[in-house]
mmCIF file of C-alpha atoms in Angstrom:
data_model
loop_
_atom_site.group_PDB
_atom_site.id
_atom_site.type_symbol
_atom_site.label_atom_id
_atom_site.label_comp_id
_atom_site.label_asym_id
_atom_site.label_seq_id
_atom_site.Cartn_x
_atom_site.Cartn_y
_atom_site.Cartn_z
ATOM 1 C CA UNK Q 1 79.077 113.182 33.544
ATOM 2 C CA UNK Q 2 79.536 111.003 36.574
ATOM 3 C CA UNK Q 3 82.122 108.382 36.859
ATOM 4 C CA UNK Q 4 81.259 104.807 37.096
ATOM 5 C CA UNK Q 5 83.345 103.711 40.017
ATOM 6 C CA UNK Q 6 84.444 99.795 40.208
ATOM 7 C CA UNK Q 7 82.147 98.503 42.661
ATOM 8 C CA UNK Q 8 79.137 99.835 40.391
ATOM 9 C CA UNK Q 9 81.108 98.209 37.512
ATOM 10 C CA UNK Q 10 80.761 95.010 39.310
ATOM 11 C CA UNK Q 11 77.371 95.396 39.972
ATOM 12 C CA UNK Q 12 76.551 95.427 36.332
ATOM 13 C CA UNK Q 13 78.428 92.774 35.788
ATOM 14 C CA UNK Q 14 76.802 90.489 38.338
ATOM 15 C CA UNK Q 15 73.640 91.437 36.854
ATOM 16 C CA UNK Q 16 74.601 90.891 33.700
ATOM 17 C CA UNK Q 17 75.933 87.293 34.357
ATOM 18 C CA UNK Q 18 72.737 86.761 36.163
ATOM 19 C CA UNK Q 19 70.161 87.977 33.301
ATOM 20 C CA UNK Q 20 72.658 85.641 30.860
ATOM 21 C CA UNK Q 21 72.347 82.252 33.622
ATOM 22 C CA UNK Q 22 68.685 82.988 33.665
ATOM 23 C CA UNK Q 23 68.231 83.136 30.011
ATOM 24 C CA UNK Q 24 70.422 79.797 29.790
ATOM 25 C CA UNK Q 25 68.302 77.811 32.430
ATOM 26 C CA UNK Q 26 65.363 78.700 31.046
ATOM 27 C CA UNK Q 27 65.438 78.681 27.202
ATOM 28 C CA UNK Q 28 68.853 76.058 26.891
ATOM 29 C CA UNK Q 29 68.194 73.676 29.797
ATOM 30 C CA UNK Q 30 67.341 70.038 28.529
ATOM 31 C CA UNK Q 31 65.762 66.919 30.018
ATOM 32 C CA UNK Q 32 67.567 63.235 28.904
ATOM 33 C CA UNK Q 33 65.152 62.397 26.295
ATOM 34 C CA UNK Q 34 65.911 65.728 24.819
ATOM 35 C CA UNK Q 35 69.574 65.154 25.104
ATOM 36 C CA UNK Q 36 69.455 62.126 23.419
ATOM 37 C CA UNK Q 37 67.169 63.451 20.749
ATOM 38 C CA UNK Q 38 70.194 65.955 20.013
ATOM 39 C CA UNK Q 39 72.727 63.443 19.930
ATOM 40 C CA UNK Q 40 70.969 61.570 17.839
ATOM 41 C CA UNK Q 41 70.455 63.967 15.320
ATOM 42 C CA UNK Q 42 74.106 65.151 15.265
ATOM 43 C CA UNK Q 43 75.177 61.944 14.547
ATOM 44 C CA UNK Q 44 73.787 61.744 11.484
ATOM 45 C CA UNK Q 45 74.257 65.070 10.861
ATOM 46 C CA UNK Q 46 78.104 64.506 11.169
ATOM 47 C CA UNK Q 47 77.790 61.176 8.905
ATOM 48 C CA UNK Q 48 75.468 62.721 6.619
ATOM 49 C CA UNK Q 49 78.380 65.582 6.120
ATOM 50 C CA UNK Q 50 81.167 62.707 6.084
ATOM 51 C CA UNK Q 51 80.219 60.942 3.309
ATOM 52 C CA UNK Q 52 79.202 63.612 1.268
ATOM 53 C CA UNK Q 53 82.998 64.926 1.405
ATOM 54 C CA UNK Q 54 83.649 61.111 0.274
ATOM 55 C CA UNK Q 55 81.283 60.962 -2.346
ATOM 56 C CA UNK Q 56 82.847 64.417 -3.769
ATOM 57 C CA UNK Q 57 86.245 62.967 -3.598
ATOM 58 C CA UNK Q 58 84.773 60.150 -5.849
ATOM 59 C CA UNK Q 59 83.081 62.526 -8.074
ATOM 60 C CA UNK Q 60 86.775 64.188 -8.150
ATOM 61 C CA UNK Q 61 88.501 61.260 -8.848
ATOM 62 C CA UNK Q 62 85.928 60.118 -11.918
ATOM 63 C CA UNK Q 63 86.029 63.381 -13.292
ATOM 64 C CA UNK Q 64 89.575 62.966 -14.173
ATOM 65 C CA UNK Q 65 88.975 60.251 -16.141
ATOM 66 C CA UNK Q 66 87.170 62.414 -18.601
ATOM 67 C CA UNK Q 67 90.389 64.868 -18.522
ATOM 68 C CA UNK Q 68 92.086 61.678 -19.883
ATOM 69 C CA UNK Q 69 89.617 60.689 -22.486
ATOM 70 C CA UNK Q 70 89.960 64.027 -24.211
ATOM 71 C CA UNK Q 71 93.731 65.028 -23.581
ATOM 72 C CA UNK Q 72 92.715 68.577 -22.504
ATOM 73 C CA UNK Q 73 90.280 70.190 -19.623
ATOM 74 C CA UNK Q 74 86.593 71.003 -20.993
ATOM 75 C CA UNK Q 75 84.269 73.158 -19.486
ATOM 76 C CA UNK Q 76 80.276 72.434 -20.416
ATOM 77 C CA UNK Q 77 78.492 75.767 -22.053
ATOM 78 C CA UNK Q 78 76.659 77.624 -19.382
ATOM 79 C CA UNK Q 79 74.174 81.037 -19.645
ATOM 80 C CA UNK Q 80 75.485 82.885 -16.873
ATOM 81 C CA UNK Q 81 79.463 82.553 -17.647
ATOM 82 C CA UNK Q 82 78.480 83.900 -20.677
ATOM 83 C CA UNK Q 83 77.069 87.236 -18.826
ATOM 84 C CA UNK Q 84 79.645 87.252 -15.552
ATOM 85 C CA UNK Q 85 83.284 87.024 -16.125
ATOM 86 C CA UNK Q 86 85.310 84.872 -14.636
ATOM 87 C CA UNK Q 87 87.335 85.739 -11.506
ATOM 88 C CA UNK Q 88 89.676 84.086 -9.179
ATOM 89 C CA UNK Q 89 88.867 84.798 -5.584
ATOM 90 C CA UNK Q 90 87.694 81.457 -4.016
ATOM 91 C CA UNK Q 91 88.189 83.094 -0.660
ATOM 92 C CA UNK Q 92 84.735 84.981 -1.124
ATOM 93 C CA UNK Q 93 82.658 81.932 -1.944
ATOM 94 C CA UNK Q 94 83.452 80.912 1.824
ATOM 95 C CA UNK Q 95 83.410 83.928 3.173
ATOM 96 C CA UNK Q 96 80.247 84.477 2.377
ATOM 97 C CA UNK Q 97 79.604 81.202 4.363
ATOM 98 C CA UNK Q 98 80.764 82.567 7.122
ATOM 99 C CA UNK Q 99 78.790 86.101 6.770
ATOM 100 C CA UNK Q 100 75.064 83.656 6.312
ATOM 101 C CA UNK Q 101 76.673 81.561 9.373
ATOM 102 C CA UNK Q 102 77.825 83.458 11.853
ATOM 103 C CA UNK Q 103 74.387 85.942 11.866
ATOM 104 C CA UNK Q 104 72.198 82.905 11.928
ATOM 105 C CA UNK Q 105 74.216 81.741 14.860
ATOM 106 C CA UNK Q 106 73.986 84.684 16.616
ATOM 107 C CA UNK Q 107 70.298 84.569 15.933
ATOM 108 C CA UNK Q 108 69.894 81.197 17.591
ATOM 109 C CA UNK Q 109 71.779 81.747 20.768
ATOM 110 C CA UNK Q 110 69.245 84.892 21.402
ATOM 111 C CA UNK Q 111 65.670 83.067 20.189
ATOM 112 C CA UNK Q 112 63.123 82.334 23.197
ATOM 113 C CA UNK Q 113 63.400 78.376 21.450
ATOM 114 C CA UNK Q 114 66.665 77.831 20.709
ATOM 115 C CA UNK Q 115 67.374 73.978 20.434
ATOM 116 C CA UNK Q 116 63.940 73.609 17.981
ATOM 117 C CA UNK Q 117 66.046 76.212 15.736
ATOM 118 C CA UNK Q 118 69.146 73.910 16.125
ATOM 119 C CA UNK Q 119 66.961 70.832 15.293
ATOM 120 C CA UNK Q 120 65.295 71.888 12.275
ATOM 121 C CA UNK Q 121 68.389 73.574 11.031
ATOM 122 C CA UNK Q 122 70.548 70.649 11.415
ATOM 123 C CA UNK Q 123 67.895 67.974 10.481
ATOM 124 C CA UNK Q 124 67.737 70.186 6.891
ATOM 125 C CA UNK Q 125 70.911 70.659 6.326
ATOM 126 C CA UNK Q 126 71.403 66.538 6.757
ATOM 127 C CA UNK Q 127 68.757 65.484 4.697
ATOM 128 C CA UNK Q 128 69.615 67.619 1.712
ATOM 129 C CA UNK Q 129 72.974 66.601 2.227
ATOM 130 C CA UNK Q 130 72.057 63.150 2.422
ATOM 131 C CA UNK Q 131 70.440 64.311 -0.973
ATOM 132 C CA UNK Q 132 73.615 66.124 -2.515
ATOM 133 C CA UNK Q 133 75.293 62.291 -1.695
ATOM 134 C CA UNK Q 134 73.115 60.358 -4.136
ATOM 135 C CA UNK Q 135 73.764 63.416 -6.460
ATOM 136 C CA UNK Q 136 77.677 64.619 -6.529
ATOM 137 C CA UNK Q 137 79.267 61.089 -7.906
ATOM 138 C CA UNK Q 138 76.590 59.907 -9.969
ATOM 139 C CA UNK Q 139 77.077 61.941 -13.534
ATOM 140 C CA UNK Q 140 80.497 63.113 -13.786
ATOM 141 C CA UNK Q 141 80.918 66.726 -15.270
ATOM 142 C CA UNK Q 142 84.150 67.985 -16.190
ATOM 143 C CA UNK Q 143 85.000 71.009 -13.679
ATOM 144 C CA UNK Q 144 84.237 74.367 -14.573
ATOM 145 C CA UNK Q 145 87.476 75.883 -13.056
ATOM 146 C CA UNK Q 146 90.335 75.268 -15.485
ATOM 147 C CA UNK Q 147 92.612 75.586 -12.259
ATOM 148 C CA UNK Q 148 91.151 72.977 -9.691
ATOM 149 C CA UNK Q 149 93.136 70.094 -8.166
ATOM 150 C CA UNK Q 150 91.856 66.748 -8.434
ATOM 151 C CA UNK Q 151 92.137 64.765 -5.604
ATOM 152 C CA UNK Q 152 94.953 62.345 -4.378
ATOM 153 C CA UNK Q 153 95.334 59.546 -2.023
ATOM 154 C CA UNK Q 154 92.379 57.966 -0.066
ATOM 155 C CA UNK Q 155 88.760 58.700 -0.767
ATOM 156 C CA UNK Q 156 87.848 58.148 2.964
ATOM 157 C CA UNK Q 157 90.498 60.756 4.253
ATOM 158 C CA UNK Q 158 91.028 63.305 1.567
ATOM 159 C CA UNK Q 159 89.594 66.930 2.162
ATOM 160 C CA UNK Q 160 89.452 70.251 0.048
ATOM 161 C CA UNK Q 161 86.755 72.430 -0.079
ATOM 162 C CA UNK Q 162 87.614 73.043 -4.241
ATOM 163 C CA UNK Q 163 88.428 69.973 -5.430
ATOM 164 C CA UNK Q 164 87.872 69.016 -9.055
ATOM 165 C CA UNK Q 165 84.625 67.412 -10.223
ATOM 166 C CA UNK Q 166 82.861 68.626 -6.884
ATOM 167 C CA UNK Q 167 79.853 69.918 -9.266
ATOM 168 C CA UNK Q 168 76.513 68.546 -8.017
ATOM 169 C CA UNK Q 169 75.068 70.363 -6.752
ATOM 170 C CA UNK Q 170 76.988 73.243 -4.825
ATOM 171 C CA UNK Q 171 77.384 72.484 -1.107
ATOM 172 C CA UNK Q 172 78.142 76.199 -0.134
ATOM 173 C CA UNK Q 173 74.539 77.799 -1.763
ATOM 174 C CA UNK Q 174 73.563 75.132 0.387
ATOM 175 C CA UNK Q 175 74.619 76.547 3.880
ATOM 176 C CA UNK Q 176 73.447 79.998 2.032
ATOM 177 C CA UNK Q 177 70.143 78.939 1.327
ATOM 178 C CA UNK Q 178 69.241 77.131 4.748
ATOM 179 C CA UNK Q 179 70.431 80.153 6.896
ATOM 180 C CA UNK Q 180 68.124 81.967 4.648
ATOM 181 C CA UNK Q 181 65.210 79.848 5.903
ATOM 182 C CA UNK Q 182 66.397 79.750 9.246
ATOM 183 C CA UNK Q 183 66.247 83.811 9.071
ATOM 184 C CA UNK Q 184 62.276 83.585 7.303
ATOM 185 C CA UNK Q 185 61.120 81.142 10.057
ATOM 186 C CA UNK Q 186 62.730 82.472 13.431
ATOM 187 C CA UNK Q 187 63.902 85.752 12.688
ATOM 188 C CA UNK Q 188 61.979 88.575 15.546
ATOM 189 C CA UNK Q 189 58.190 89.489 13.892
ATOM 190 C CA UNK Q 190 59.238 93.093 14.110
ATOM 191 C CA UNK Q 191 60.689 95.678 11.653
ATOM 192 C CA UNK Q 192 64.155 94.719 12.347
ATOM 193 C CA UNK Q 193 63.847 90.797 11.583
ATOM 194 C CA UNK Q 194 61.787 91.513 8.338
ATOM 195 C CA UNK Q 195 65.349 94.060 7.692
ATOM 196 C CA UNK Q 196 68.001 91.116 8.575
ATOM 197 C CA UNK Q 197 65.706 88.951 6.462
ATOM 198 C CA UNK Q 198 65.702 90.750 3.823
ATOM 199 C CA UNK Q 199 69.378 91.011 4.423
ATOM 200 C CA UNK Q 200 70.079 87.663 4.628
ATOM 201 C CA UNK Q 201 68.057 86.688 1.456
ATOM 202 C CA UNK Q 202 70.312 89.469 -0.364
ATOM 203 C CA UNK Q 203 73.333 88.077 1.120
ATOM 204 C CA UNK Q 204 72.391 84.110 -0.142
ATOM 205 C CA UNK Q 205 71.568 85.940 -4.061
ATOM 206 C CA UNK Q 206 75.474 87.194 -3.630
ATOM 207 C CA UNK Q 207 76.708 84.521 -2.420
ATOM 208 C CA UNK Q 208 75.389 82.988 -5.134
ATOM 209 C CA UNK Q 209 76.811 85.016 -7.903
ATOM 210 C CA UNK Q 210 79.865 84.765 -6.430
ATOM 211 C CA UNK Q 211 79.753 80.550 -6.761
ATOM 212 C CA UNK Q 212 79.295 81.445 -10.445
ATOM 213 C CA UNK Q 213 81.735 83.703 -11.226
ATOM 214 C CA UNK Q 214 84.444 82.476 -8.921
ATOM 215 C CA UNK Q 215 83.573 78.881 -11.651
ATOM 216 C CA UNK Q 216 83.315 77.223 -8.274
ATOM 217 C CA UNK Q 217 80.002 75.512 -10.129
ATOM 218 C CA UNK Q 218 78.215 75.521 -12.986
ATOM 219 C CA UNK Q 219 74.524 77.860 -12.802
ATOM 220 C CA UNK Q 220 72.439 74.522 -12.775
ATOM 221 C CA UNK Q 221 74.636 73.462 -9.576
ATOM 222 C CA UNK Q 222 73.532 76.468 -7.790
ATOM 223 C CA UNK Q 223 69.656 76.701 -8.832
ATOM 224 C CA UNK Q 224 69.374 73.036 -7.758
ATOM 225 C CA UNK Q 225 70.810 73.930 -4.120
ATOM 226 C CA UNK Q 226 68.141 76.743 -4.542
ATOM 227 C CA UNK Q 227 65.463 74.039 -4.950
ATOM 228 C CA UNK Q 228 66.267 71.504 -2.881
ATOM 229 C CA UNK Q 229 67.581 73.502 -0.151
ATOM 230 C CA UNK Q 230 63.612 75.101 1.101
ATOM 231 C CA UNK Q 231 62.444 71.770 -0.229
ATOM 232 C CA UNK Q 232 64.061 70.339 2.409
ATOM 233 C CA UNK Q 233 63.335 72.927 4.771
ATOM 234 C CA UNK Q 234 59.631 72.548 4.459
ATOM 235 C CA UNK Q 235 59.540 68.952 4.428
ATOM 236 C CA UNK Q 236 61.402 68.632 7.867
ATOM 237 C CA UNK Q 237 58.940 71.581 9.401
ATOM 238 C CA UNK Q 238 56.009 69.203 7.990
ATOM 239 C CA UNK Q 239 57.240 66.515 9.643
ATOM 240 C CA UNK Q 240 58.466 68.289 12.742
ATOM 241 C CA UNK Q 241 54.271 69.534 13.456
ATOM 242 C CA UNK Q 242 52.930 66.515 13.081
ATOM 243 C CA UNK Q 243 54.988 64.079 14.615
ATOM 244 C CA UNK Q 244 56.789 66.468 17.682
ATOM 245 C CA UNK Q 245 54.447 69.492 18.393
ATOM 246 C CA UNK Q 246 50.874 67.843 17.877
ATOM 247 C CA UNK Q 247 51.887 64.931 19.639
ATOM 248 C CA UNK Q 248 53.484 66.454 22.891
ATOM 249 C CA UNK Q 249 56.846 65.712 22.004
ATOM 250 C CA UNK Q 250 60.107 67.062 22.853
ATOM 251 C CA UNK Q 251 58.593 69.670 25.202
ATOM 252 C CA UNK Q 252 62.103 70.979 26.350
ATOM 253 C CA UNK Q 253 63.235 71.697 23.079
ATOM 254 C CA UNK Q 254 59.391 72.882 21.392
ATOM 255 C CA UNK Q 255 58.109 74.627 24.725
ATOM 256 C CA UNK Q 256 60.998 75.440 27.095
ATOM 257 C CA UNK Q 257 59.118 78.078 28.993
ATOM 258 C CA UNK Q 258 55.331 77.169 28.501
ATOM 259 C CA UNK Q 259 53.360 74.858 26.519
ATOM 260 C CA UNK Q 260 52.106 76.873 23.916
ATOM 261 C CA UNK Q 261 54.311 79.869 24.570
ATOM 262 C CA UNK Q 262 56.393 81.051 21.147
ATOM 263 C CA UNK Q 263 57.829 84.158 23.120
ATOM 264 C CA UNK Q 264 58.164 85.904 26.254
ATOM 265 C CA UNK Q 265 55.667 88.659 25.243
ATOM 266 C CA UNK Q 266 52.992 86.232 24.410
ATOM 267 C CA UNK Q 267 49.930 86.402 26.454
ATOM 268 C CA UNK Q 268 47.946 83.779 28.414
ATOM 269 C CA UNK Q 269 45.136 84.089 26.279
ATOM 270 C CA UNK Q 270 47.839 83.685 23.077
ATOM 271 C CA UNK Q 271 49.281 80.768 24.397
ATOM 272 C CA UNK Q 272 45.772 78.689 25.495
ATOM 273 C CA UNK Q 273 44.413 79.614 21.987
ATOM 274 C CA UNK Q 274 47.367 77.758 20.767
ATOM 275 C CA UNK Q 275 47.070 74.613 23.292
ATOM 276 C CA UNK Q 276 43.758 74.602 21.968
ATOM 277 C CA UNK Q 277 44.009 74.359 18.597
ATOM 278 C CA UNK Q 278 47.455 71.750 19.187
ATOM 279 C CA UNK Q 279 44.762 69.924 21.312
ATOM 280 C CA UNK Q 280 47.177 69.720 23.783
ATOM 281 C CA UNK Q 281 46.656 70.561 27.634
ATOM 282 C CA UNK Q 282 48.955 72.574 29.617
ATOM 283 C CA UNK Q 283 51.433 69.986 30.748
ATOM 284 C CA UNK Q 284 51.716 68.869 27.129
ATOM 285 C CA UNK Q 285 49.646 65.773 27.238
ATOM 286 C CA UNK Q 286 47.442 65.372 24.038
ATOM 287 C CA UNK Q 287 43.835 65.214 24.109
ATOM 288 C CA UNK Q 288 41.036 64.494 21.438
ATOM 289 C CA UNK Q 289 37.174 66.226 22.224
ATOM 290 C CA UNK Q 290 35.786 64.126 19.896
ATOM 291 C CA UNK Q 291 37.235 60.552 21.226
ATOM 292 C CA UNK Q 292 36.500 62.001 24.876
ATOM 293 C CA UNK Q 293 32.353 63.205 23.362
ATOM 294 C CA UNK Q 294 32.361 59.650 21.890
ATOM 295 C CA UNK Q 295 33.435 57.981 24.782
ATOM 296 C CA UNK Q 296 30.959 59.478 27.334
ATOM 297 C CA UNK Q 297 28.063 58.900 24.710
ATOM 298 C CA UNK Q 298 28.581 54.869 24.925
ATOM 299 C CA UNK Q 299 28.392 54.757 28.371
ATOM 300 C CA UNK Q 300 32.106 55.063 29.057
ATOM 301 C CA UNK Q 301 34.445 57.685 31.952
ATOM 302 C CA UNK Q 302 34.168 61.029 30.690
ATOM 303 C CA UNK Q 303 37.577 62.265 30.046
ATOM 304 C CA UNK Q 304 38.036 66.023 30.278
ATOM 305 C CA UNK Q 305 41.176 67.922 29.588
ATOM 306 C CA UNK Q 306 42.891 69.061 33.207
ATOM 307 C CA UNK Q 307 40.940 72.411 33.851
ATOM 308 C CA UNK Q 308 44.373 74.015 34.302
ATOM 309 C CA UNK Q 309 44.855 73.516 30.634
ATOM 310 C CA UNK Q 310 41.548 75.503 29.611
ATOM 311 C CA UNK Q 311 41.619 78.477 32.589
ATOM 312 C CA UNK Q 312 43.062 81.651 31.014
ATOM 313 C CA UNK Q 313 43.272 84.488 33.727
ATOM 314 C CA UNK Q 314 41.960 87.610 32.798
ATOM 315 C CA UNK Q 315 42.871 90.624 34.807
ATOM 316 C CA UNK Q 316 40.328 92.582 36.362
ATOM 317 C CA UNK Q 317 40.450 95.985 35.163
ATOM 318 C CA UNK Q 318 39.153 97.558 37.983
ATOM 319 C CA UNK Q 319 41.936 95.720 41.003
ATOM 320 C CA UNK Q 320 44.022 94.589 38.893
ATOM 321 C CA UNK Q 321 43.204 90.432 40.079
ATOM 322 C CA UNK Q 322 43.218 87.627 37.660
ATOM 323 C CA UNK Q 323 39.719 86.254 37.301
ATOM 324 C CA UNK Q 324 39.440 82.758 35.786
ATOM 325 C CA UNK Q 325 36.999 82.031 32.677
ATOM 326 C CA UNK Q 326 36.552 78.265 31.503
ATOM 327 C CA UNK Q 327 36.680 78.462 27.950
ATOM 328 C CA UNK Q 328 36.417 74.780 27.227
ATOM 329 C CA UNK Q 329 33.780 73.796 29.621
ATOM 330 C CA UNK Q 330 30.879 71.891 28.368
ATOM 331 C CA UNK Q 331 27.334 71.516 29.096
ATOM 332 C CA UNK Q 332 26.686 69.233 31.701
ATOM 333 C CA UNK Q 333 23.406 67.698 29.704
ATOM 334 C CA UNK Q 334 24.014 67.912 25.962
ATOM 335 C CA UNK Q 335 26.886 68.870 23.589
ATOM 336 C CA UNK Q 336 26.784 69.130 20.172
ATOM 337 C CA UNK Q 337 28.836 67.429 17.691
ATOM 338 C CA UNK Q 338 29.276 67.927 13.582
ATOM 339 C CA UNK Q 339 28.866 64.251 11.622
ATOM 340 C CA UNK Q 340 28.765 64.556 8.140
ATOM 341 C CA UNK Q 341 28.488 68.299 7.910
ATOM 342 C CA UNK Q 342 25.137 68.322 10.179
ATOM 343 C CA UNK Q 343 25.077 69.586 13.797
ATOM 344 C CA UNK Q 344 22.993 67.238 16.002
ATOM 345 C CA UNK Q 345 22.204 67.830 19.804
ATOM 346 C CA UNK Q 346 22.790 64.654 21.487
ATOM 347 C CA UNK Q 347 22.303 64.014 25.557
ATOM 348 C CA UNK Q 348 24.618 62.524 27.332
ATOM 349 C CA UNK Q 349 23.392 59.169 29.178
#
């Protein structure tokens, strides 16, 4: 076997750190509006995270007081503690954060669209922890772990990741359940994402257990982070199609490369078919047919979409040259248009 001497080491290297730069200035680089978008949403991110480690030390604090009322600790009946015995290796419950984390980081860093992974991700985890703030200090539980520490000193300043009376509903299914999403939405449409997927979704079910028999939270604490967390999830990519892809928005972070483009091995004809149906032309400007048919019918400018937006290039099988086809070009006399469920021919004035 030949020996790899140092200056082809180097070379390998250099191309290494260029493929890496390339990838970064491509898929990571960000205008200001984008930037500020970001900012924005970490921000509340970080305050939406804040006081939900305030609200929990209220919910710890209140939770004593029902310690006090009945002169001894109390756990509530629950189904599964019935069926998994109780252990005490809290360590697990967050390491298991860390093994849904650090996988779904990983995954980010290496997608073709990584800050529109980081947006939706963080923008779900906020608003169901804005959710879990309204929820933690409202009804006070008494804790299921005979051996948790209620917390002492200042609400706004105290932090433990096991305090007493920290009940609902449980913060780390939470992480487990979003990087589950985060794997079903962006993970690679191969054989090997559907694997990790299913991996991941194992993983989260674990996790979960663990929650339970660790007495970390009661069962109802963990199926309501199982509900809320997808609910969540889906109502932020609802909101994110409407408002940021169908409008144009955000192109940096929804289109780095191309408008329309998901991946590097989508096609031309892939990414115009999904312009199209956005209603979006290439340089990300919206467009409606039907205003722009409506609009030449009464006498006003005809507005067409930039004929960059609807030329797909086909390659010639014969040379090998792209040849350009119009696939949005309309008649120049008459178009027709659907009202009311009935095609009509009109012409054009």
């Amino acid at each position: 076997m030949p020996k790899l001497g140092s200056h082809h080491v180097l070379a390998m290297g250099r191309r290494a750190t260029l493929f890496v730069w390339r990838r970064l200035r491509r898929n990571w680089w960000l205008d200001r509006t984008c930037i500020a978008f970001l900012v924005i949403i970490g921000i509340v991110f970080g305050l939406s995270y804040y006081f939900m480690n305030v609200m929990a030390n209220v919910a710890s604090k209140r939770s004593k007081l029902i310690e006090d009322a009945l002169g001894t600790r109390y756990t509530l009946p629950d189904v599964f503690f019935e069926f998994i015995g109780a252990v005490e290796l809290l360590w697990m419950t967050d390491m298991f954060d860390a093994l849904m984390f650090v996988p779904t980081a990983l995954l980010v860093a290496w997608h073709e669209r990584p800050w529109r992974v980081v947006s939706r991700l963080l923008l779900a985890w906020g608003l169901a922890s804005l959710i879990r703030i309204t929820t933690v200090a409202i009804t006070s539980v008494p804790d299921p772990r005979p051996s948790c520490q209620y917390v002492q000193g200042n609400v706004f300043t105290a932090f433990s990741l096991h305090r007493c009376g920290d009940a609902i509903y449980s913060g780390h299914t939470l992480i487990f359940v979003v990087c589950a999403m985060v794997w079903t939405s962006f993970a690679p449409k191969n054989i090997v994402g559907r694997v990790l997927t299913t991996c991941a979704w194992g993983l989260c079910v674990a996790g979960s257990l663990v929650v339970i028999a660790n007495r970390a939270h009661y069962t109802i604490d963990v199926l309501l982070a199982w509900y809320i967390a997808p609910g969540a999830w889906y109502t932020v990519a609802w909101f994110w199609y409407w408002h940021i892809t169908k409008k144009g928005r955000l192109l940096r972070i929804e289109f780095p490369v191309e408008v329309g483009r998901h991946r590097d091995a989508d096609s031309p004809e892939m990414c115009q078919r999904r312009r199209v149906q956005l209603g979006l032309t290439s340089d990300g400007t919206p467009y409606d047919p039907i205003a722009m048919y409506l609009n030449a019918l009464h006498g006003g400018a005809e507005l067409t979409p930039p004929r960059q937006s609807a030329d797909v290039q086909f390659i010639d099988e014969k040379d090998g040259s792209p040849e350009s086809s119009d696939l949005l070009e309309l008649p120049d006399s008459s178009c027709a248009v659907d009202v009311g469920g009935t095609s009509r021919d009109r012409t054009l004035p």
